[in-house]
Amino acid sequence: MTGTTPRIVVSRWIPDDAVALLREVGEVWLPEPDRALPAAELHEVLAGADAAVVTLSERVDAAFADAAGPGLKVVANVAVGHDNVDVPALAERGITVTNTPGVLTDATADIAFGLLLSVTRRLGEGERLLRSRTPWSFHLGFMLGSGLQGKTLGVVGLGQIGRAMAARAQAFGMSVVYTGRRRAPADVEASLDATYLPQDELLATADVVSLHCPLTTETRHLIDAEALAAMKPTAFLVNTTRGPVVDEAALAAALREGTIAGAGLDVFEHEPDVHPGLLDLDNVALAPHLGSATVETRTAMATLAARNVLAVLAGEPPLTEVTP
Ligand code: GLV
């Protein structure tokens, strides 16, 4: 520690409950009013930090750690995904990295299923029609969508959020197949009645492909033009993990050309930008990275991050560590 009171740098606004926890043990710096700090400015305020609380928009790498200096003990990422953090570079310097698994599972699965309903039942398109004051009248052929009952959900990555998505699909009368790096435990497969398939078979059979794998070097552009071409022309893609798992230009082309029927997207390859080709299409439901955006979930995420900081500063093991 640089002095007797630890310095805790928080990169962006977090809920008050979490700030209060941090203030119990240290002197907390956060941008007031809230704003995204350019890296150089963030690095300046990091000098002398014992702990940092960051969001997925900040790049946490060797330069970040070096800007903080040798006192930095812990970086708590307020997100479950940690592709923004160079975990090996921090581990090399003895810095603990933590994330926030578990507490955002239901909120994220809710958004994934919400986007799926939105695109299959054309809710956004219908709302745009009404708001544009376009004349309409009820008739039996008007704005027909696709039902989900009896269809197959293909989950890519049957982790906590993938399982929560599968459970929602089950409740809607869908059957579940999944793919991933490894088979899920037998009891998980049994409770979701989920069948493991190699990725190419899943893409060829699923009516809905929902992505729940982390972004890694292996999963970057996992869904590219070839993968999209392997999907059924009647199938939908849902992405609530990280934008770069999908080749967004290839997706825009596939949606335009009818290679697949539609998509529901909460995340984008170059956030906050959205591929312009997607913005003009009606067969895509869009949300601005709202997966975990409820008051309850964001409070739970930030307090978990704060508890991780408190644990490490007290010399105790963190609650949810990310290991290289
Ligand atoms: C949100 O995107 C998260 O990874 O928690």
XYZ file of C-alpha atoms and ligand atoms in Angstrom:
329
model
C 0.000 0.000 0.000
C 1.194 3.492 -0.766
C 0.145 4.814 2.652
C -1.989 3.535 5.449
C -5.208 4.080 3.516
C -5.492 2.113 0.262
C -6.222 4.057 -2.909
C -9.034 2.520 -4.915
C -9.605 3.795 -8.443
C -13.040 3.175 -9.962
C -13.018 3.821 -13.692
C -16.735 4.671 -14.110
C -19.966 5.139 -12.169
C -20.952 2.147 -10.058
C -24.004 1.824 -7.765
C -23.730 3.638 -4.399
C -23.883 0.417 -2.352
C -20.620 -0.707 -3.915
C -18.938 2.677 -3.447
C -19.975 2.605 0.219
C -18.350 -0.815 0.660
C -15.120 0.415 -0.919
C -15.143 3.560 1.252
C -15.135 1.324 4.347
C -11.547 0.354 3.559
C -10.010 2.953 1.317
C -9.942 6.317 -0.348
C -12.073 5.986 -3.473
C -11.493 7.958 -6.656
C -14.114 7.958 -9.393
C -14.852 10.340 -12.261
C -17.399 12.926 -11.168
C -19.441 13.587 -13.192
C -19.301 10.136 -14.744
C -17.571 9.866 -18.111
C -15.384 7.450 -20.076
C -11.785 8.454 -19.449
C -9.340 8.192 -22.352
C -6.650 5.588 -21.496
C -3.968 8.241 -20.891
C -6.147 10.046 -18.353
C -7.126 6.813 -16.613
C -3.460 5.828 -16.421
C -2.674 9.162 -14.763
C -5.246 8.698 -12.013
C -4.172 5.087 -11.486
C -0.774 6.173 -10.159
C -0.350 4.769 -6.671
C -3.558 2.686 -6.756
C -3.808 -0.403 -4.573
C -6.984 -1.579 -6.283
C -8.953 -0.800 -9.431
C -12.584 -1.435 -10.268
C -13.184 -1.390 -14.028
C -15.883 -2.047 -16.589
C -15.668 -3.943 -19.858
C -14.922 -0.748 -21.801
C -11.512 -0.275 -20.188
C -8.454 -2.050 -21.564
C -6.557 -3.549 -18.635
C -3.091 -4.538 -19.805
C 0.573 -4.214 -18.897
C 0.452 -0.434 -19.481
C -2.530 -0.160 -17.109
C -0.703 -2.143 -14.406
C 2.511 -0.212 -14.910
C 0.635 3.098 -14.680
C -0.712 2.040 -11.292
C 2.712 0.989 -10.091
C 3.906 -1.827 -7.841
C 1.223 -1.283 -5.169
C -1.604 -2.564 -7.410
C -2.940 -5.784 -5.908
C -6.308 -6.339 -7.499
C -8.335 -5.401 -10.560
C -12.046 -6.138 -10.191
C -13.842 -6.272 -13.529
C -17.541 -5.467 -13.177
C -18.512 -8.015 -15.828
C -18.403 -11.751 -16.209
C -16.559 -11.517 -19.560
C -12.924 -10.506 -19.143
C -11.682 -10.221 -22.715
C -10.791 -6.589 -21.861
C -8.211 -7.810 -19.351
C -4.806 -9.246 -20.213
C -4.944 -11.719 -17.340
C -1.469 -13.257 -17.927
C 0.182 -9.794 -17.970
C -1.410 -8.989 -14.610
C -0.661 -12.410 -13.140
C 3.001 -11.929 -14.066
C 2.974 -8.829 -11.875
C 1.234 -10.640 -9.010
C -2.046 -8.756 -9.518
C -5.291 -10.616 -8.791
C -8.077 -10.300 -11.379
C -11.732 -10.901 -10.501
C -15.015 -10.900 -12.450
C -18.721 -11.155 -11.600
C -20.106 -14.558 -12.608
C -23.478 -15.844 -11.435
C -25.144 -12.577 -10.456
C -25.995 -11.585 -14.051
C -27.073 -14.971 -15.354
C -30.846 -14.442 -15.329
C -30.748 -10.830 -16.504
C -28.628 -11.773 -19.512
C -30.724 -14.818 -20.397
C -33.833 -12.608 -20.139
C -32.394 -10.192 -22.707
C -31.372 -13.074 -24.985
C -34.872 -14.506 -24.872
C -36.413 -11.051 -25.189
C -34.423 -10.379 -28.361
C -35.451 -13.782 -29.676
C -39.126 -13.017 -29.127
C -38.651 -9.534 -30.536
C -37.172 -10.762 -33.801
C -39.346 -13.859 -34.267
C -42.608 -12.015 -33.481
C -41.504 -8.805 -35.227
C -42.121 -6.614 -32.182
C -39.608 -3.906 -33.058
C -40.807 -3.817 -36.629
C -44.412 -3.514 -35.445
C -43.536 -0.699 -33.080
C -41.656 1.146 -35.819
C -44.720 0.789 -38.053
C -46.979 2.322 -35.413
C -44.594 5.106 -34.458
C -44.168 6.060 -38.115
C -47.990 6.496 -38.222
C -48.190 4.081 -41.140
C -51.827 3.084 -41.776
C -52.552 -0.543 -40.831
C -55.454 -2.845 -40.128
C -55.733 -6.260 -38.570
C -55.977 -9.118 -41.060
C -55.004 -12.753 -40.917
C -51.909 -12.389 -43.035
C -50.606 -9.243 -41.312
C -47.005 -9.273 -40.010
C -46.742 -13.001 -39.512
C -43.782 -14.147 -37.463
C -42.334 -17.504 -36.485
C -43.481 -19.508 -33.448
C -40.968 -21.083 -31.084
C -42.941 -24.060 -29.784
C -41.599 -27.356 -31.116
C -38.476 -25.695 -32.502
C -34.870 -26.396 -31.527
C -32.612 -24.021 -29.643
C -28.892 -24.496 -30.280
C -26.799 -23.129 -27.412
C -23.160 -22.366 -28.147
C -21.493 -22.571 -24.727
C -23.589 -24.279 -22.063
C -22.200 -22.282 -19.121
C -24.414 -20.562 -16.578
C -26.038 -18.134 -19.024
C -26.365 -20.775 -21.743
C -28.157 -23.021 -19.263
C -30.493 -20.221 -18.176
C -31.306 -19.566 -21.847
C -31.942 -23.286 -22.366
C -34.298 -23.370 -19.366
C -36.279 -20.452 -20.796
C -36.468 -22.231 -24.172
C -37.714 -25.393 -22.460
C -40.482 -23.390 -20.800
C -41.481 -22.163 -24.269
C -41.739 -25.739 -25.575
C -38.443 -25.827 -27.443
C -35.983 -28.693 -27.457
C -32.345 -27.968 -26.706
C -29.080 -28.958 -28.358
C -25.723 -27.482 -27.431
C -22.117 -27.338 -28.441
C -18.964 -26.161 -26.740
C -15.434 -27.073 -25.846
C -16.587 -29.882 -23.612
C -19.657 -31.880 -22.679
C -21.751 -30.573 -19.786
C -22.113 -32.822 -16.725
C -24.706 -35.564 -17.185
C -27.087 -34.069 -14.594
C -27.066 -30.718 -16.435
C -27.777 -32.435 -19.761
C -30.570 -34.409 -18.110
C -32.218 -31.437 -16.377
C -32.332 -29.454 -19.631
C -32.930 -32.517 -21.805
C -30.021 -31.089 -23.810
C -28.195 -33.060 -26.480
C -24.547 -32.364 -27.282
C -23.761 -31.851 -30.975
C -20.565 -30.913 -32.803
C -20.790 -27.283 -33.897
C -21.401 -28.016 -37.598
C -24.324 -30.302 -36.767
C -25.786 -27.778 -34.357
C -25.613 -25.010 -36.976
C -27.296 -27.238 -39.545
C -30.166 -28.334 -37.283
C -30.995 -25.519 -34.840
C -33.897 -23.150 -35.505
C -32.290 -20.662 -33.134
C -28.549 -20.401 -32.467
C -27.813 -18.507 -29.253
C -24.223 -17.574 -28.408
C -23.057 -17.865 -24.802
C -19.352 -18.638 -25.156
C -16.740 -16.133 -23.934
C -14.755 -14.074 -26.450
C -11.316 -15.658 -26.795
C -8.849 -16.008 -29.658
C -10.631 -19.283 -30.522
C -14.145 -17.800 -30.564
C -13.382 -14.544 -32.422
C -15.507 -14.715 -35.613
C -16.747 -18.171 -34.622
C -19.845 -17.193 -36.566
C -18.462 -16.141 -39.929
C -19.856 -16.313 -43.464
C -19.274 -20.070 -43.594
C -21.031 -20.715 -40.268
C -23.962 -18.523 -41.322
C -24.226 -20.415 -44.616
C -24.378 -23.666 -42.625
C -27.483 -22.448 -40.726
C -30.997 -23.066 -41.994
C -32.469 -20.198 -44.040
C -35.356 -20.193 -41.527
C -33.033 -19.959 -38.490
C -32.379 -17.049 -36.127
C -29.100 -16.023 -34.454
C -28.992 -14.449 -30.977
C -25.831 -12.827 -29.625
C -25.621 -11.560 -26.041
C -21.978 -12.470 -25.345
C -19.440 -10.276 -27.159
C -19.769 -8.691 -30.591
C -16.527 -10.030 -32.096
C -17.757 -13.641 -31.736
C -19.726 -12.781 -34.893
C -18.312 -11.387 -38.131
C -20.767 -8.493 -38.230
C -20.244 -7.649 -41.909
C -20.894 -11.286 -42.831
C -24.013 -11.276 -40.626
C -25.369 -8.107 -42.237
C -24.879 -9.712 -45.658
C -26.505 -12.984 -44.526
C -29.538 -11.153 -43.142
C -29.878 -9.047 -46.291
C -29.563 -12.019 -48.615
C -31.835 -14.356 -46.638
C -29.067 -16.823 -45.768
C -30.690 -16.837 -42.299
C -34.100 -15.501 -41.258
C -33.139 -13.004 -38.588
C -31.009 -12.042 -35.606
C -31.288 -10.582 -32.126
C -28.190 -8.671 -31.069
C -27.246 -7.076 -27.767
C -23.543 -6.765 -28.539
C -21.567 -5.457 -31.501
C -18.172 -5.975 -33.010
C -17.042 -2.350 -32.652
C -19.177 -0.978 -29.803
C -20.671 1.539 -29.618
C -20.815 1.443 -33.423
C -23.260 -0.863 -35.145
C -22.600 -2.086 -38.672
C -24.688 0.279 -40.835
C -25.924 -2.688 -42.852
C -27.795 -3.929 -39.781
C -29.547 -0.671 -39.010
C -31.639 -0.712 -42.182
C -32.865 -4.289 -41.819
C -36.202 -5.238 -40.292
C -35.215 -8.845 -39.584
C -32.857 -7.878 -36.779
C -33.753 -6.869 -33.200
C -31.136 -4.605 -31.628
C -30.322 -3.588 -28.054
C -27.417 -1.416 -26.825
C -25.588 -3.988 -24.642
C -28.326 -4.238 -22.004
C -27.714 -7.860 -20.946
C -27.050 -7.137 -17.283
C -28.716 -3.718 -17.166
C -31.185 -3.988 -14.306
C -30.890 -2.046 -11.062
C -30.760 -5.302 -9.095
C -28.167 -6.984 -11.292
C -25.845 -4.003 -11.639
C -25.964 -3.546 -7.866
C -25.137 -7.220 -7.342
C -22.287 -7.056 -9.890
C -20.701 -3.937 -8.405
C -21.024 -5.118 -4.810
C -19.452 -8.455 -5.776
C -16.583 -6.531 -7.397
C -16.229 -4.399 -4.249
C -16.207 -7.503 -2.039
C -13.447 -8.949 -4.179
C -11.409 -5.774 -3.629
C -12.057 -5.861 0.108
C -11.002 -9.506 0.315
C -7.730 -9.017 -1.541
C -6.838 -5.854 0.390
C -7.474 -7.792 3.605
C -5.092 -10.518 2.436
C -7.937 -12.986 1.945
C -8.772 -15.034 -1.167
C -11.127 -13.229 -3.579
C -14.641 -14.581 -4.058
C -14.540 -14.863 -7.856
C -11.028 -14.874 -9.232
C -10.103 -15.127 -12.909
C -7.060 -17.309 -13.338
C -4.874 -17.165 -16.459
C -21.392 -8.072 -19.702
O -21.368 -7.977 -20.878
C -20.574 -8.938 -18.913
O -19.666 -9.622 -19.427
O -20.800 -8.972 -17.700
